[in-house]
Each structure stands twice: as structure tokens, then as C-alpha cells.
PDB file of C-alpha atoms in Angstrom:
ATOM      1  CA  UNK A  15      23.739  57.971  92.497  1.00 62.00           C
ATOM      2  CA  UNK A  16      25.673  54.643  92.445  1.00 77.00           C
ATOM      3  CA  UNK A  17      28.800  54.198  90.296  1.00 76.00           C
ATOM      4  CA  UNK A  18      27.119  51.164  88.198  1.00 78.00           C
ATOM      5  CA  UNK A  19      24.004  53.988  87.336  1.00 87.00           C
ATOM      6  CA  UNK A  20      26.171  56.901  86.658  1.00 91.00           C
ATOM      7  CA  UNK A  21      28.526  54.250  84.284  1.00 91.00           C
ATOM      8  CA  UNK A  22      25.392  53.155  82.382  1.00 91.00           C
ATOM      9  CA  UNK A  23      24.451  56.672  81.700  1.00 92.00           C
ATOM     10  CA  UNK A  24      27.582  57.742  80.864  1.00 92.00           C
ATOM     11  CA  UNK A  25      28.233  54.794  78.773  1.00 90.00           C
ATOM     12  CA  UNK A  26      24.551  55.634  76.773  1.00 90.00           C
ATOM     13  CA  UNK A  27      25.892  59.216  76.300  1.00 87.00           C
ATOM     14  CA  UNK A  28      29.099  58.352  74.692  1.00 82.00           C
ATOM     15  CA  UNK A  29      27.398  55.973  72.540  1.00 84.00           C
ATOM     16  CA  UNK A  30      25.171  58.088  71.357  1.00 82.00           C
ATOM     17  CA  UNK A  31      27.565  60.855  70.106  1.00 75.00           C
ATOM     18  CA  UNK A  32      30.545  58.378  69.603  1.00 70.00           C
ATOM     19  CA  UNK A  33      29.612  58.086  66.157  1.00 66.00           C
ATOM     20  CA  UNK A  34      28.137  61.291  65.243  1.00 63.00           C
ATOM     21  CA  UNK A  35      31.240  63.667  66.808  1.00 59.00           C
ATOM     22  CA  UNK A  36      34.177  61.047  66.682  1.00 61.00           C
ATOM     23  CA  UNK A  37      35.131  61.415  62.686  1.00 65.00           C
ATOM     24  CA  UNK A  38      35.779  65.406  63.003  1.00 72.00           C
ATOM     25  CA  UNK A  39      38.099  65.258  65.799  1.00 72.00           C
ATOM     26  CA  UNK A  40      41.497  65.264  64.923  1.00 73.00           C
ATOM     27  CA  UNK A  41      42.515  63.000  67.853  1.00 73.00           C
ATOM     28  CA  UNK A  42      40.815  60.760  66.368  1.00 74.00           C
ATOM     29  CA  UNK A  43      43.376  60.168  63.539  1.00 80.00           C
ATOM     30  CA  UNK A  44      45.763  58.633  65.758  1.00 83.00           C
ATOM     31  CA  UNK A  45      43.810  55.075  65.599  1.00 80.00           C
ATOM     32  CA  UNK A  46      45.279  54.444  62.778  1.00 84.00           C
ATOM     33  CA  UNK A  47      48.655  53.420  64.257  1.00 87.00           C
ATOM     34  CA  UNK A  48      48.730  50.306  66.961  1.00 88.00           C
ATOM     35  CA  UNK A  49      51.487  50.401  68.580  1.00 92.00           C
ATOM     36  CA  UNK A  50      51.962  52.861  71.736  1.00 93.00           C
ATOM     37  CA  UNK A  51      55.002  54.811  70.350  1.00 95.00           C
ATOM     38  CA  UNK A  52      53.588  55.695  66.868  1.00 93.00           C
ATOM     39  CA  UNK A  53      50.346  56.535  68.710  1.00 93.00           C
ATOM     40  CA  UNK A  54      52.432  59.066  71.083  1.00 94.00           C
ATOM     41  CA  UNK A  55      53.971  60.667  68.486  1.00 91.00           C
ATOM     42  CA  UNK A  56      50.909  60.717  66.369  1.00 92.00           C
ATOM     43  CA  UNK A  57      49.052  62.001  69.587  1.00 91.00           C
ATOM     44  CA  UNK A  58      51.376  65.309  69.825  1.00 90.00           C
ATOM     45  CA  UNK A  59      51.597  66.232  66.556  1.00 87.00           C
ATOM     46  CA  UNK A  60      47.448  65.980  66.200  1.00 89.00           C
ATOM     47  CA  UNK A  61      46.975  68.266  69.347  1.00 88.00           C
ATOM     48  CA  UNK A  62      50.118  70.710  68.006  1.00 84.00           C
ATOM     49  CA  UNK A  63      48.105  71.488  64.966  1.00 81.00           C
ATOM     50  CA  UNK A  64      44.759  71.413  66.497  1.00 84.00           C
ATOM     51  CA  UNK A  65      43.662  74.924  66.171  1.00 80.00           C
ATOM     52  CA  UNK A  66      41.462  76.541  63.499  1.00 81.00           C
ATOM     53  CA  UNK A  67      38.729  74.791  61.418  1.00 83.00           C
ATOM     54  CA  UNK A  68      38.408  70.713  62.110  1.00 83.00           C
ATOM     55  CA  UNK A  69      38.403  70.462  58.185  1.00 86.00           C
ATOM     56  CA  UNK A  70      41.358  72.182  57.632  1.00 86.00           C
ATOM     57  CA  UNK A  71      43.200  70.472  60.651  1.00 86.00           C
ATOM     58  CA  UNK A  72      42.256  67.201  59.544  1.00 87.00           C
ATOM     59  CA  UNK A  73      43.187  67.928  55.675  1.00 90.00           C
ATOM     60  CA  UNK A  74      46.778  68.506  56.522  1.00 87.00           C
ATOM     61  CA  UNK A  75      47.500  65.736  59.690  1.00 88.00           C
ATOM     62  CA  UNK A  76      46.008  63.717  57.021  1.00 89.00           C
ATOM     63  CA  UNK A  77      48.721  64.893  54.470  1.00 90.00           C
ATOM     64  CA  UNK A  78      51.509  64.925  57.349  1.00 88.00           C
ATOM     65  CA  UNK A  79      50.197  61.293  58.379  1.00 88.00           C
ATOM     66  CA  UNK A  80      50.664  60.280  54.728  1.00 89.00           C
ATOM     67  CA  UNK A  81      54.073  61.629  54.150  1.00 85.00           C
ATOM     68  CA  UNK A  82      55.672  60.693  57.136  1.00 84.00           C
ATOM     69  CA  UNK A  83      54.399  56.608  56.707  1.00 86.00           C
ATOM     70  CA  UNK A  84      52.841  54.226  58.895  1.00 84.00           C
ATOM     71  CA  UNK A  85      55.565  54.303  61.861  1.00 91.00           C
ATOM     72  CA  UNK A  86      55.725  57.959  62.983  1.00 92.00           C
ATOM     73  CA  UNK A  87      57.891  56.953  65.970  1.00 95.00           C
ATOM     74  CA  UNK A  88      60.563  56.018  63.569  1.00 93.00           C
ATOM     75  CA  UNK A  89      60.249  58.769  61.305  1.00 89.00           C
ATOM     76  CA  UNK A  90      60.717  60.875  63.960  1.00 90.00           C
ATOM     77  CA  UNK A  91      63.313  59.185  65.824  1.00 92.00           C
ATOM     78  CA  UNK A  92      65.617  58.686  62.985  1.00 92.00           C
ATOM     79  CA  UNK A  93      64.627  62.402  61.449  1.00 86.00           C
ATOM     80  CA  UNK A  94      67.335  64.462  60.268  1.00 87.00           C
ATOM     81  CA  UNK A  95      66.937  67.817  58.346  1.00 83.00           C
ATOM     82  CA  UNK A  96      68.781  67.496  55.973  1.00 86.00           C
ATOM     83  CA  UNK A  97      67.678  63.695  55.079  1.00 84.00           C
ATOM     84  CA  UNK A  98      64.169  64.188  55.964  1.00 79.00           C
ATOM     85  CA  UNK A  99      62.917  67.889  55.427  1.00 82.00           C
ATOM     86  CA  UNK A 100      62.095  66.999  51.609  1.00 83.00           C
ATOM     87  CA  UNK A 101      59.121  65.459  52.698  1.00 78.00           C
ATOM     88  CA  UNK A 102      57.856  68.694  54.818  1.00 80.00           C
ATOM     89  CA  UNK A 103      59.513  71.310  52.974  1.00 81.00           C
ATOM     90  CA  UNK A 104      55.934  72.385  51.034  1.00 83.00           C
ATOM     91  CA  UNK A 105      53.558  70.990  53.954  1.00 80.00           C
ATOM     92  CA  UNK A 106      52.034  74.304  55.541  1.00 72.00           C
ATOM     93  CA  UNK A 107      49.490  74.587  57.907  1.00 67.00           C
ATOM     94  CA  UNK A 108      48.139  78.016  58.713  1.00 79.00           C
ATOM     95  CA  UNK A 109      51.238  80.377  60.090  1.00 72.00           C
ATOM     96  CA  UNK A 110      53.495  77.272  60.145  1.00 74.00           C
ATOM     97  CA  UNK A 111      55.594  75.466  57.678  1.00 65.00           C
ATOM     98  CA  UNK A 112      57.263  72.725  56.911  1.00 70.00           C
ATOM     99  CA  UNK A 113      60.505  74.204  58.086  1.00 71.00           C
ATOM    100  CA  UNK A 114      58.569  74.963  61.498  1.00 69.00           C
ATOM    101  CA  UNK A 115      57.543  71.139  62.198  1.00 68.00           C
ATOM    102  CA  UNK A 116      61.030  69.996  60.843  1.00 63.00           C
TER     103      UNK A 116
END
């Protein structure tokens, strides 16, 4: 089979289940930030927390997404316990806690 073929059909495939499997997966969440950094950090926190049920994942990067603002490289650069752990303290997702991702 010739690359431009096997590109075309591979191209149709994702297409078709772009849409239909893309909102579930929590990797998906990191397209909310632009720039390479945030998307990074966003990147490893999504696939630290990505066991369990998609629902549940995606309920609480949503909430950690939310707390920690629109620039997660700079939350987490500048991050310090005892400024920052307010905003994680109650955040718990399955076995770990807030104290866990802090």
C-alpha cells in the first residue's frame, strides 16, 4: 500500500471517531491552554490522574484546571506549600489528595 493511500485511510478513520471519542478523553483537556509550557504541565497532570472512570477523571482535572488558572506552568513553577496548598487542600481524587498533588 502506498503512504498517500494508507494517509487517506487513516485520515478517514480519525475523522470519523475524532468527534465521537475526543470529548471523554482526558488528554483532551489540555487544548485549552496555547502555549507549550502550560500544555506540558497540563499534559502530566491529565495522564497522572488518568485512571478509573473517564467521568470521574474529567470531573476533577476539570476542578484542578479551574483552581489552578489559565497558566499552569506558572502555578506550578512559582508553587509553594505553604502559599499555594489552600487551593488543593480539599481537591481529592480517588486514593489521592490534595496534600498528595501538592
Amino acid at each position: 500500500m502506498k503512504f498517500v493511500n494508507l494517509k487517506i485511510k487513516l485520515d478517514n478513520l480519525y475523522n470519523t471517531y475524532k468527534k465521537k471519542y475526543s470529548s471523554n478523553d482526558p488528554v483532551w483537556l489540555v487544548h485549552r491552554f496555547s502555549s507549550e509550557k502550560d500544555i506540558e504541565i497540563a499534559g502530566l497532570l491529565a495522564s497522572s490522574y488518568s485512571y478509573g472512570k473517564v467521568e470521574v477523571i474529567n470531573k476533577f482535572l476539570n476542578q484542578l484546571f479551574t483552581r489552578i488558572g489559565n497558566k499552569p506552568y506558572e502555578f506550578t513553577a512559582n508553587f509553594t506549600k505553604r502559599k499555594d496548598n489552600k487551593f488543593l487542600a480539599d481537591l481529592n481524587y480517588r486514593f489521592n489528595t490534595g496534600d498528595n498533588l501538592a
